[in-house]
Coordinates of C-alpha atoms and ligand atoms in Angstrom, one line a residue:
M1 CA -23.0 -23.0 25.8
D2 CA -25.7 -22.9 23.1
S3 CA -25.6 -25.6 20.5
P4 CA -23.4 -24.5 17.6
S5 CA -25.2 -22.7 14.7
S6 CA -24.8 -24.7 11.5
S7 CA -24.8 -23.5 7.9
S8 CA -23.5 -24.4 4.5
V9 CA -20.8 -21.8 4.3
I10 CA -19.1 -19.5 6.9
I11 CA -17.4 -16.5 5.5
V12 CA -14.9 -14.9 7.7
G13 CA -14.6 -11.1 7.1
A14 CA -17.0 -8.6 5.6
G15 CA -14.6 -6.6 3.4
V16 CA -15.1 -6.3 -0.3
S17 CA -13.9 -9.8 -1.0
G18 CA -16.0 -11.5 1.7
L19 CA -19.1 -9.6 0.6
S20 CA -18.5 -10.3 -3.1
A21 CA -18.1 -14.1 -2.3
A22 CA -21.3 -14.0 -0.3
K23 CA -23.2 -12.3 -3.1
V24 CA -22.1 -15.0 -5.6
L25 CA -23.2 -17.8 -3.2
I26 CA -26.5 -16.3 -2.3
E27 CA -27.4 -15.4 -5.8
N28 CA -26.7 -19.0 -6.8
G29 CA -29.1 -20.5 -4.2
V30 CA -26.7 -21.0 -1.3
E31 CA -28.8 -19.0 1.1
D32 CA -27.6 -20.4 4.4
V33 CA -24.3 -18.5 4.7
V34 CA -23.0 -16.9 7.8
I35 CA -20.6 -13.9 7.6
L36 CA -18.5 -13.4 10.7
E37 CA -16.9 -9.9 11.0
A38 CA -14.6 -9.0 13.9
S39 CA -15.2 -5.3 13.8
D40 CA -18.4 -3.2 14.2
R41 CA -18.7 -2.5 10.5
I42 CA -18.5 -3.9 7.0
G43 CA -15.9 -2.7 4.5
G44 CA -12.6 -3.7 6.1
R45 CA -9.9 -1.6 4.5
I46 CA -12.5 0.5 2.8
R47 CA -13.2 2.8 5.7
K48 CA -14.4 6.3 6.2
Q49 CA -14.2 8.4 9.3
D50 CA -15.5 11.8 10.4
F51 CA -12.6 14.2 10.9
G52 CA -12.5 18.0 11.0
G53 CA -16.2 18.2 10.0
V54 CA -16.1 16.1 6.9
S55 CA -15.7 12.4 6.1
V56 CA -12.3 11.2 5.1
E57 CA -11.1 7.8 3.7
L58 CA -8.6 6.1 6.0
G59 CA -8.2 3.2 3.7
A60 CA -8.8 2.9 -0.1
G61 CA -9.4 6.2 -1.7
W62 CA -9.0 5.7 -5.4
I63 CA -10.5 3.6 -8.1
V64 CA -7.2 2.6 -9.8
G65 CA -7.4 1.6 -13.5
V66 CA -9.8 3.6 -15.5
G67 CA -10.0 4.5 -19.2
G68 CA -8.6 1.3 -20.7
R69 CA -9.9 -1.4 -22.9
E70 CA -12.1 -3.0 -20.2
L71 CA -14.3 -1.4 -17.6
N72 CA -12.9 -1.7 -14.1
P73 CA -15.6 -3.7 -12.2
V74 CA -15.2 -1.4 -9.2
L75 CA -15.9 1.6 -11.4
D76 CA -19.0 -0.2 -12.6
L77 CA -20.1 -0.7 -9.0
A78 CA -19.3 2.9 -8.2
L79 CA -21.4 4.1 -11.2
K80 CA -24.3 1.9 -10.2
S81 CA -24.3 3.2 -6.7
N82 CA -23.9 6.8 -7.8
L83 CA -20.7 7.2 -6.0
R84 CA -19.1 10.6 -6.7
T85 CA -15.6 10.3 -8.0
I86 CA -13.2 12.8 -9.6
F87 CA -10.2 12.4 -11.9
S88 CA -6.9 12.5 -10.0
D89 CA -3.8 13.6 -11.8
Y90 CA -0.5 12.8 -10.1
S91 CA 1.6 13.8 -13.0
N92 CA 2.3 17.2 -11.7
A93 CA 3.4 16.1 -8.2
R94 CA 7.0 15.9 -9.3
Y95 CA 7.1 19.6 -10.4
N96 CA 6.2 20.7 -6.9
I97 CA 9.2 19.3 -5.0
Y98 CA 10.3 21.5 -2.1
D99 CA 13.8 21.4 -0.6
R100 CA 14.2 22.0 3.1
S101 CA 14.7 25.8 2.6
G102 CA 11.3 26.1 0.9
K103 CA 12.6 26.3 -2.7
I104 CA 11.0 24.4 -5.5
F105 CA 13.4 22.3 -7.6
P106 CA 13.8 23.5 -11.2
R107 CA 11.9 21.5 -13.8
G108 CA 15.1 20.5 -15.7
L109 CA 16.6 18.9 -12.7
V110 CA 13.4 17.1 -11.9
E111 CA 13.0 15.7 -15.4
E112 CA 16.6 14.5 -15.4
T113 CA 16.4 12.9 -12.0
Y114 CA 13.0 11.3 -12.8
K115 CA 14.4 9.8 -16.0
K116 CA 17.5 8.5 -14.1
E117 CA 15.4 6.9 -11.4
V118 CA 13.0 5.2 -13.9
E119 CA 15.9 3.8 -15.9
S120 CA 17.6 2.5 -12.8
A121 CA 14.4 0.8 -11.7
V122 CA 14.0 -0.8 -15.1
Q123 CA 17.6 -2.0 -15.1
K124 CA 17.1 -3.5 -11.7
L125 CA 14.0 -5.4 -12.8
Q126 CA 15.8 -6.7 -15.9
K127 CA 18.7 -7.9 -13.8
L128 CA 16.4 -9.7 -11.5
K129 CA 14.6 -11.4 -14.3
K130 CA 17.9 -12.5 -15.9
L131 CA 19.1 -13.9 -12.6
E132 CA 15.8 -15.6 -12.0
A133 CA 15.9 -17.2 -15.5
G134 CA 19.4 -18.4 -14.7
G135 CA 18.3 -19.8 -11.3
G136 CA 20.7 -17.3 -9.6
D137 CA 20.5 -15.8 -6.2
F138 CA 18.9 -12.4 -6.4
S139 CA 18.5 -11.6 -2.8
N140 CA 21.2 -9.0 -2.8
V141 CA 19.7 -7.2 -5.9
T142 CA 16.6 -6.2 -3.9
E143 CA 18.7 -4.6 -1.2
P144 CA 18.6 -0.8 -1.0
P145 CA 21.3 0.9 -3.0
T146 CA 24.5 1.6 -1.2
T147 CA 25.3 4.8 -2.9
Q148 CA 24.0 7.9 -1.1
K149 CA 21.1 9.5 -2.9
T150 CA 20.3 13.2 -2.9
P151 CA 17.1 14.3 -1.3
I152 CA 15.4 14.9 -4.6
E153 CA 16.5 11.5 -5.8
L154 CA 15.1 10.0 -2.6
A155 CA 11.8 11.8 -3.0
I156 CA 11.3 10.6 -6.6
D157 CA 12.5 7.1 -5.8
F158 CA 9.9 7.0 -2.9
T159 CA 7.0 8.0 -5.2
L160 CA 8.1 5.5 -7.8
H161 CA 8.5 2.5 -5.4
D162 CA 6.9 2.9 -2.1
F163 CA 4.1 5.1 -2.8
E164 CA 1.8 2.9 -4.7
M165 CA 3.3 -0.4 -5.9
P166 CA 1.0 -3.2 -4.9
E167 CA 1.5 -5.1 -8.2
V168 CA 4.5 -6.7 -10.0
E169 CA 5.4 -5.6 -13.5
P170 CA 3.7 -5.5 -15.9
I171 CA 1.0 -3.8 -14.1
S172 CA -2.2 -5.7 -15.1
T173 CA -4.5 -3.1 -13.7
F174 CA -3.2 -0.5 -16.1
L175 CA -3.0 -2.9 -19.0
D176 CA -6.5 -4.1 -18.6
Y177 CA -8.4 -1.2 -17.2
G178 CA -6.3 1.9 -18.1
E179 CA -3.9 4.2 -16.4
R180 CA -6.2 6.8 -15.0
E181 CA -7.2 7.0 -11.3
F182 CA -10.4 8.4 -9.9
L183 CA -10.6 9.6 -6.3
V184 CA -13.8 8.8 -4.4
A185 CA -15.1 12.2 -3.3
D186 CA -18.4 11.3 -1.6
E187 CA -19.5 12.1 1.9
R188 CA -21.1 8.6 2.1
G189 CA -17.7 7.2 1.7
Y190 CA -16.2 4.5 -0.7
E191 CA -18.1 2.0 1.6
H192 CA -21.4 3.3 0.3
M193 CA -20.7 1.2 -2.9
L194 CA -20.3 -1.9 -0.7
Y195 CA -23.6 -1.2 1.1
K196 CA -25.3 -0.9 -2.2
M197 CA -23.7 -4.2 -3.4
A198 CA -24.7 -6.0 -0.2
E199 CA -28.2 -4.7 -0.4
D200 CA -28.9 -7.0 -3.4
V201 CA -28.6 -10.1 -1.3
L202 CA -28.7 -9.1 2.4
F203 CA -31.7 -7.6 4.3
T204 CA -31.5 -3.9 4.9
S205 CA -33.8 -1.3 6.4
E206 CA -33.3 2.4 6.3
G207 CA -29.9 2.1 4.9
K208 CA -28.7 -0.3 7.6
L209 CA -27.7 -3.9 7.1
L210 CA -29.9 -5.9 9.4
D211 CA -29.6 -9.4 7.9
S212 CA -29.1 -12.0 10.7
R213 CA -26.6 -13.9 8.6
L214 CA -24.2 -11.0 8.9
K215 CA -22.7 -11.2 12.4
F216 CA -20.8 -8.1 13.5
N217 CA -21.1 -5.5 16.2
K218 CA -24.1 -3.5 14.9
V219 CA -23.7 -0.7 17.4
P220 CA -20.5 1.2 16.9
E221 CA -18.2 1.4 19.9
S222 CA -18.5 5.2 19.9
H223 CA -22.3 5.1 20.2
P224 CA -23.8 5.7 23.7
S225 CA -26.0 2.6 23.4
H226 CA -23.1 0.3 22.7
D227 CA -23.1 -2.6 25.0
S228 CA -20.1 -4.8 24.5
K229 CA -21.8 -7.7 26.2
L230 CA -24.8 -7.8 23.9
D231 CA -23.7 -7.5 20.4
L232 CA -20.1 -8.4 20.0
G233 CA -18.1 -8.4 16.8
Q234 CA -17.3 -12.0 15.8
V235 CA -13.6 -12.4 16.2
V236 CA -12.6 -15.8 14.8
R237 CA -9.8 -17.3 17.0
E238 CA -9.9 -21.0 16.2
L239 CA -10.7 -22.9 13.1
Q240 CA -11.1 -26.7 13.2
H241 CA -11.3 -28.4 9.8
S242 CA -11.7 -31.9 8.6
R243 CA -13.1 -34.0 5.8
S244 CA -16.6 -33.6 7.1
G245 CA -16.7 -29.8 7.8
V246 CA -15.4 -26.8 9.7
T247 CA -16.0 -25.5 13.2
V248 CA -15.2 -22.0 14.2
M249 CA -14.7 -20.6 17.7
T250 CA -14.9 -16.9 18.3
E251 CA -13.3 -14.8 21.0
D252 CA -16.5 -14.5 23.0
G253 CA -17.1 -18.3 23.0
C254 CA -19.6 -18.7 20.1
V255 CA -19.2 -21.8 18.0
F256 CA -20.3 -22.0 14.3
Q257 CA -20.2 -25.1 12.1
A258 CA -20.5 -25.4 8.4
N259 CA -19.7 -27.6 5.4
Y260 CA -17.2 -25.1 4.0
M261 CA -15.5 -21.9 4.9
I262 CA -14.2 -18.9 3.0
L263 CA -11.5 -17.0 4.8
S264 CA -11.2 -13.4 3.6
V265 CA -8.9 -12.0 6.3
S266 CA -5.8 -10.0 5.1
I267 CA -2.4 -11.5 4.5
G268 CA -1.2 -9.7 7.5
V269 CA -3.8 -11.4 9.7
L270 CA -2.8 -14.8 8.2
Q271 CA 0.8 -14.1 9.0
S272 CA -0.1 -13.2 12.6
N273 CA -1.3 -15.7 15.2
L274 CA -4.8 -14.3 15.5
I275 CA -6.4 -17.4 14.1
A276 CA -5.3 -20.9 15.2
F277 CA -5.8 -23.7 12.6
N278 CA -6.5 -27.1 13.8
P279 CA -4.9 -29.1 12.2
P280 CA -2.3 -26.6 11.3
L281 CA -2.2 -25.4 7.7
P282 CA 0.1 -27.4 5.4
R283 CA 3.6 -26.2 4.8
W284 CA 3.1 -25.2 1.1
K285 CA 0.3 -22.8 2.4
T286 CA 2.2 -21.3 5.3
E287 CA 5.3 -20.8 3.2
A288 CA 3.4 -18.9 0.6
I289 CA 1.7 -16.8 3.3
Q290 CA 5.0 -15.9 4.9
K291 CA 6.6 -15.1 1.5
C292 CA 4.1 -12.4 0.7
D293 CA 5.1 -8.9 1.7
V294 CA 2.8 -6.6 3.5
I295 CA 2.9 -2.9 2.7
V296 CA 1.9 -0.4 5.4
Y297 CA 0.5 2.7 3.8
T298 CA -0.7 5.5 6.0
K299 CA -2.6 8.6 5.2
I300 CA -2.2 11.2 8.0
F301 CA -4.8 14.0 8.0
L302 CA -4.1 17.5 9.3
K303 CA -6.7 20.1 9.8
F304 CA -5.8 23.8 9.7
P305 CA -7.6 27.0 10.6
Y306 CA -7.0 28.3 7.0
K307 CA -5.1 27.4 3.8
F308 CA -1.5 28.5 3.5
W309 CA -0.5 26.2 0.7
P310 CA -0.6 27.2 -3.0
C311 CA -3.7 26.3 -4.9
G312 CA -4.5 26.0 -8.5
P313 CA -4.5 23.5 -11.4
G314 CA -1.5 21.1 -11.1
Q315 CA -0.9 21.9 -7.4
E316 CA -3.0 19.2 -5.8
F317 CA 0.1 17.2 -4.8
F318 CA 3.6 18.3 -3.5
L319 CA 6.7 16.6 -2.3
Y320 CA 9.1 17.3 0.5
A321 CA 12.7 16.4 -0.3
H322 CA 14.4 15.3 2.9
E323 CA 17.7 13.4 3.4
R324 CA 15.7 10.6 5.1
R325 CA 13.9 8.5 2.6
G326 CA 10.1 8.6 2.9
Y327 CA 10.1 11.2 5.7
Y328 CA 6.9 13.2 5.2
T329 CA 7.5 13.1 1.5
F330 CA 4.2 12.9 -0.3
W331 CA 1.5 15.5 0.4
Q332 CA -1.8 16.1 -1.0
L333 CA -4.7 18.5 -0.5
A334 CA -7.3 16.7 1.5
A335 CA -8.3 13.4 -0.1
N336 CA -11.9 13.8 -0.8
L337 CA -12.1 17.5 -0.6
L338 CA -9.6 18.9 -3.0
P339 CA -10.5 22.5 -2.3
C340 CA -8.6 23.6 -5.4
H341 CA -11.2 22.0 -7.6
Q342 CA -13.9 24.5 -8.3
H343 CA -16.7 22.0 -8.0
M344 CA -15.3 20.4 -4.9
E345 CA -14.8 23.9 -3.3
N346 CA -18.5 24.4 -3.8
A347 CA -19.3 21.1 -2.2
Y348 CA -17.0 21.3 0.9
P349 CA -16.0 24.9 1.4
G350 CA -13.2 25.6 3.7
S351 CA -12.1 22.1 4.6
N352 CA -8.5 23.4 5.1
M353 CA -7.0 19.9 5.2
L354 CA -3.7 18.4 4.1
V355 CA -2.9 14.7 3.9
V356 CA 0.6 13.3 4.1
T357 CA 1.4 9.7 3.1
L358 CA 3.9 7.6 4.9
T359 CA 4.8 4.0 4.2
N360 CA 6.4 0.9 5.7
G361 CA 9.1 1.7 8.3
E362 CA 8.0 5.3 8.6
S363 CA 4.4 4.2 9.1
K364 CA 5.4 1.8 11.8
R365 CA 7.5 4.4 13.5
V366 CA 4.7 7.0 13.7
E367 CA 2.2 4.3 14.8
A368 CA 4.4 3.7 17.8
Q369 CA 4.6 7.3 18.9
S370 CA 2.0 9.7 20.2
D371 CA -0.1 11.7 17.7
K372 CA 1.4 14.9 19.3
E373 CA 4.9 13.8 18.3
T374 CA 3.7 13.1 14.7
L375 CA 2.0 16.4 14.6
N376 CA 5.2 18.2 15.6
E377 CA 7.2 16.3 12.9
A378 CA 4.7 17.1 10.2
M379 CA 4.6 20.8 11.3
A380 CA 8.4 21.0 11.1
A381 CA 8.3 19.6 7.5
L382 CA 5.6 22.1 6.5
K383 CA 7.5 25.0 8.1
D384 CA 10.6 24.0 6.1
M385 CA 8.5 24.2 3.0
F386 CA 6.2 27.2 3.7
G387 CA 8.0 29.2 6.4
P388 CA 7.8 29.6 10.1
D389 CA 4.6 31.7 10.1
I390 CA 2.2 29.1 9.0
P391 CA -0.7 28.3 11.5
E392 CA -0.5 25.3 13.8
A393 CA -2.7 22.4 12.8
A394 CA -5.9 22.3 14.8
D395 CA -6.2 18.5 14.7
I396 CA -4.5 15.3 13.4
L397 CA -5.7 11.9 12.5
V398 CA -3.2 9.0 12.3
P399 CA -4.6 5.7 11.2
R400 CA -2.9 2.6 12.6
W401 CA -3.2 -0.2 10.0
W402 CA -0.1 -2.0 11.2
N403 CA -1.3 -2.2 14.8
N404 CA -4.9 -3.1 14.0
R405 CA -5.0 -6.8 14.8
F406 CA -7.7 -7.3 12.2
Q407 CA -5.5 -5.9 9.4
R408 CA -1.8 -6.0 10.3
G409 CA -0.9 -3.8 7.3
S410 CA -2.5 -2.1 4.4
Y411 CA -2.2 -4.4 1.4
S412 CA -0.2 -7.3 0.0
N413 CA 2.8 -6.9 -2.2
Y414 CA 3.9 -10.0 -4.1
P415 CA 7.6 -10.6 -4.3
M416 CA 9.2 -8.9 -7.3
I417 CA 9.8 -12.2 -8.8
S418 CA 6.9 -14.5 -7.9
D419 CA 6.5 -17.8 -9.7
N420 CA 3.2 -19.4 -10.6
Q421 CA 3.5 -21.8 -7.7
F422 CA 3.6 -19.0 -5.2
V423 CA 0.5 -17.4 -6.7
H424 CA -1.4 -20.7 -6.7
D425 CA -0.4 -21.6 -3.2
I426 CA -1.6 -18.3 -1.8
K427 CA -5.1 -18.9 -3.1
N428 CA -5.5 -22.7 -3.3
P429 CA -8.0 -24.2 -0.8
V430 CA -6.9 -26.5 1.9
G431 CA -9.6 -29.1 2.1
R432 CA -12.8 -27.3 3.0
L433 CA -11.1 -24.0 3.7
F434 CA -11.2 -21.6 0.8
F435 CA -9.0 -18.5 0.7
T436 CA -10.0 -15.2 -0.7
G437 CA -9.0 -11.5 -0.4
E438 CA -7.0 -9.0 -2.4
H439 CA -3.8 -11.1 -1.7
T440 CA -5.3 -14.0 -3.6
S441 CA -5.9 -12.0 -6.8
E442 CA -3.3 -13.2 -9.3
K443 CA -3.5 -10.1 -11.5
F444 CA -4.8 -7.4 -9.2
S445 CA -3.5 -8.1 -5.7
G446 CA -3.5 -5.0 -3.4
Y447 CA -6.5 -3.2 -4.9
V448 CA -10.2 -3.0 -4.2
H449 CA -10.9 -4.5 -7.6
G450 CA -8.5 -7.3 -6.8
G451 CA -10.5 -8.1 -3.6
H452 CA -13.8 -7.8 -5.4
L453 CA -12.8 -10.1 -8.3
A454 CA -11.1 -12.6 -5.9
G455 CA -14.3 -12.8 -3.9
I456 CA -16.3 -13.6 -7.0
E457 CA -13.8 -16.2 -8.2
T458 CA -13.7 -17.9 -4.8
G459 CA -17.5 -17.9 -4.6
K460 CA -17.7 -19.6 -8.0
A461 CA -14.9 -22.1 -7.2
L462 CA -16.8 -23.1 -4.0
L463 CA -20.1 -23.5 -5.9
E464 CA -18.3 -25.8 -8.3
E465 CA -16.9 -27.8 -5.5
M466 CA -20.3 -28.1 -3.8
E467 CA -21.8 -29.3 -7.0
K468 CA -19.0 -32.0 -7.3
E469 CA -19.6 -33.0 -3.7
K470 CA -23.3 -33.5 -4.4
E471 CA -22.4 -35.7 -7.4
R472 CA -20.0 -37.7 -5.4
T473 CA -22.5 -38.2 -2.6
S474 CA -25.2 -39.4 -5.0
E475 CA -22.8 -41.7 -6.8
S476 CA -21.7 -43.4 -3.6
E477 CA -25.3 -43.7 -2.4
N478 CA -26.1 -45.4 -5.7
Q479 CA -23.2 -47.8 -5.3
A480 CA -24.3 -48.6 -1.8
F481 CA -27.8 -49.4 -3.1
L482 CA -26.4 -51.7 -5.8
L483 CA -24.2 -53.5 -3.3
E484 CA -27.0 -54.3 -0.9
P485 CA -28.0 -57.7 -2.5
L486 CA -24.3 -58.7 -2.7
L487 CA -23.8 -57.9 1.0
A488 CA -26.9 -59.9 1.9
L489 CA -25.5 -62.9 -0.1
T490 CA -22.1 -62.7 1.6
G491 CA -23.8 -62.8 5.0
S492 CA -22.8 -59.2 5.9
L493 CA -26.4 -58.4 6.7
S494 CA -25.5 -56.5 9.8
L495 CA -23.8 -53.8 7.8
T496 CA -26.0 -50.7 7.6
Q497 CA -26.3 -48.6 4.4
N498 CA -24.3 -45.8 6.1
D499 CA -21.5 -48.2 6.9
A500 CA -21.5 -49.3 3.3
V501 CA -21.3 -45.8 2.1
S502 CA -18.5 -44.7 4.3
S503 CA -16.5 -47.9 3.5
L504 CA -16.9 -47.0 -0.1
K505 CA -15.4 -43.5 0.3
C506 CA -12.0 -43.5 -1.4
D507 CA -9.1 -41.3 -0.6
I508 CA -9.8 -38.1 -2.5
P509 CA -6.9 -36.8 -4.5
K510 CA -5.0 -33.7 -3.5
R511 CA -6.8 -30.5 -4.5
S512 CA -6.0 -28.8 -7.7
Y513 CA -7.7 -25.4 -7.8
L514 CA -6.1 -23.9 -10.9
S515 CA -6.6 -26.9 -13.1
G516 CA -10.3 -26.5 -12.5
K517 CA -10.4 -29.5 -10.2
V518 CA -11.3 -28.0 -6.9
G519 CA -10.6 -30.8 -4.5
I520 CA -11.6 -31.9 -1.1
A521 CA -9.9 -32.6 2.1
E522 CA -6.4 -34.0 2.2
L523 CA -5.4 -36.4 4.8
C524 CA -1.8 -35.8 4.5
Y525 CA -0.9 -32.2 3.8
D526 CA 2.8 -32.1 3.2
Ligands
FAD1 C1 -4.5 3.0 3.6 C2 -4.9 2.2 2.5 C3 -5.1 2.8 1.2 C4 -5.5 2.0 0.2 N1 -5.7 2.6 -1.0 C5 -6.3 1.9 -2.1 C6 -6.7 2.6 -3.2 O1 -6.6 3.9 -3.3 N2 -7.3 1.9 -4.2 C7 -7.4 0.5 -4.1 O2 -7.9 -0.1 -5.1 N3 -7.0 -0.1 -3.0 C8 -6.5 0.5 -2.0 N4 -6.2 -0.1 -0.8 C9 -6.3 -1.6 -0.7 C10 -7.8 -2.0 -0.6 O3 -8.4 -1.2 0.5 C11 -7.8 -3.5 -0.2 O4 -7.1 -4.2 -1.2 C12 -9.2 -4.1 -0.1 O5 -10.1 -3.2 0.5 C13 -9.1 -5.4 0.6 O6 -10.3 -6.1 0.7 P1 -10.4 -7.5 1.3 O7 -11.8 -8.0 1.3 O8 -9.4 -8.4 0.7 O9 -9.9 -7.4 2.9 P2 -10.4 -6.5 4.1 O10 -11.1 -5.3 3.6 O11 -9.3 -6.4 5.0 O12 -11.5 -7.5 4.7 C14 -11.2 -8.5 5.6 C15 -12.2 -8.4 6.8 O13 -11.9 -9.5 7.7 C16 -12.1 -9.0 9.1 N5 -11.3 -9.9 10.0 C17 -10.0 -9.9 10.2 N6 -9.7 -10.9 11.1 C18 -10.8 -11.4 11.5 C19 -11.2 -12.4 12.4 N7 -10.2 -13.1 13.1 N8 -12.5 -12.8 12.6 C20 -13.5 -12.1 11.9 N9 -13.2 -11.1 11.0 C21 -11.9 -10.8 10.8 C22 -11.6 -7.6 9.0 O14 -12.1 -6.8 10.1 C23 -12.0 -7.1 7.6 O15 -13.3 -6.5 7.7 C24 -5.8 0.6 0.3 C25 -5.7 0.0 1.6 C26 -5.3 0.8 2.6 C27 -5.2 0.2 4.0

């Protein structure tokens, strides 16, 4: 085996958080970073794929939080990289709710049901908060309601709770950045923004990232010249960490060493056994990791020979009210194509695509079955809504975020009632291991901007720690230098300067990230 490659910092994962952390470090003079990415691409959960002749976003599709008192940093990046986005208005979705006989529910009933569902959600939250304040047991309050809901209630409940709820109330994204959402509608994909960001600090040529510090499979598996023996993705499988540094072993037997590590893998990966920690992570860390929920959110793309669904302003989204909660409920006209928008129609004429969103249990269920079965189910739902004569879909794309071992889900969801300790434990470092990723963002977990800001914050925290370590090292060297005459007098002349330095090292206190004292290795974790 070659001798291990050594650097100041290893970053595991080249999603938005890992790349943002790398940028902070490199811009501040820490040039010798190594980024290990398991897959054949950067971007992680920001991921486009060609389908039906266009490029679709399998992962993040929206910039959430626009139009508020502050500029969403991801919108800022998007503007700087000339990413094309369009305003996305969900507010009309609830007026296009179809029952199983193809009838649209009347507005009055929709308004009434919507109001009732919102009120019941608010009451539940208030009840939880009261119970929490009183130190009560609130486990049964979070259980699904026992009373049978009607299909329309289930459809509205689904869009209120499962569809897009990666944050706990109050929703900081909306408070800080505004309540509007912009859909990325760019053939280069959302990931173009990341390439542009990475370009500032990593070497690129002809639009490709060629920097040797970024280690991933540079030839996509689908490409004819792909040789799995030559240029493997760097799947981290074991992580040894101590007071003096970290060592990483990858699946293909490479070894990397560094003074510090930033781990940006998802909460789902941390909950899985993909990476072995040696010594194991302390209990406060593993408990926080296990406590965090993972949402599975799946956008299924269907390509048709022609459009058979209604088009026009306010009809970009429609719901299917079924007696099974979350069963092919939320539909939209193809994510980055929106043929009903005049300007998009001109850009991508005739995409003829629909997207249906499934979550959690339903996502896992369809991941486990064949795409043909999923296609049949989706077609049956569409026939209920639009009649038996609609054309068969020509193709289907079913992303599998849950079964992807480098993701194990779509995004984190903090427990409804999460105390400060939980939030701190999720992100606090363990000795020389720093944790980042959307799940470590106290205010914006779940979102692209959460990942981006978490990466920046972790990068800065590590810089601070490196500075402190430098100060500690020079202090102990000075002390050793001052001690030399004393040691000579006491006859300990055989003691070398290094021995003197190491004998002076004191036990360093337990880390305290949030108080601004980013600490160093703990000997005893629990
Ligand atoms: C379907 C879907 C829809 C979404 N929609 C939106 C949206 O509209 N708007 C929004 O703001 N957010 C959305 N999100 C969430 C958003 O995509 C994420 O919050 C964000 O991209 C997470 O970035 P990250 O850097 O924390 O993690 P990731 O992007 O997951 O990066 C982690 C990286 O680590 C790599 N990795 C994992 N294990 C290993 C290993 N053992 N060794 C080496 N590398 C490893 C992974 O391959 C990955 O590249 C969505 C996510 C999904 C899946």
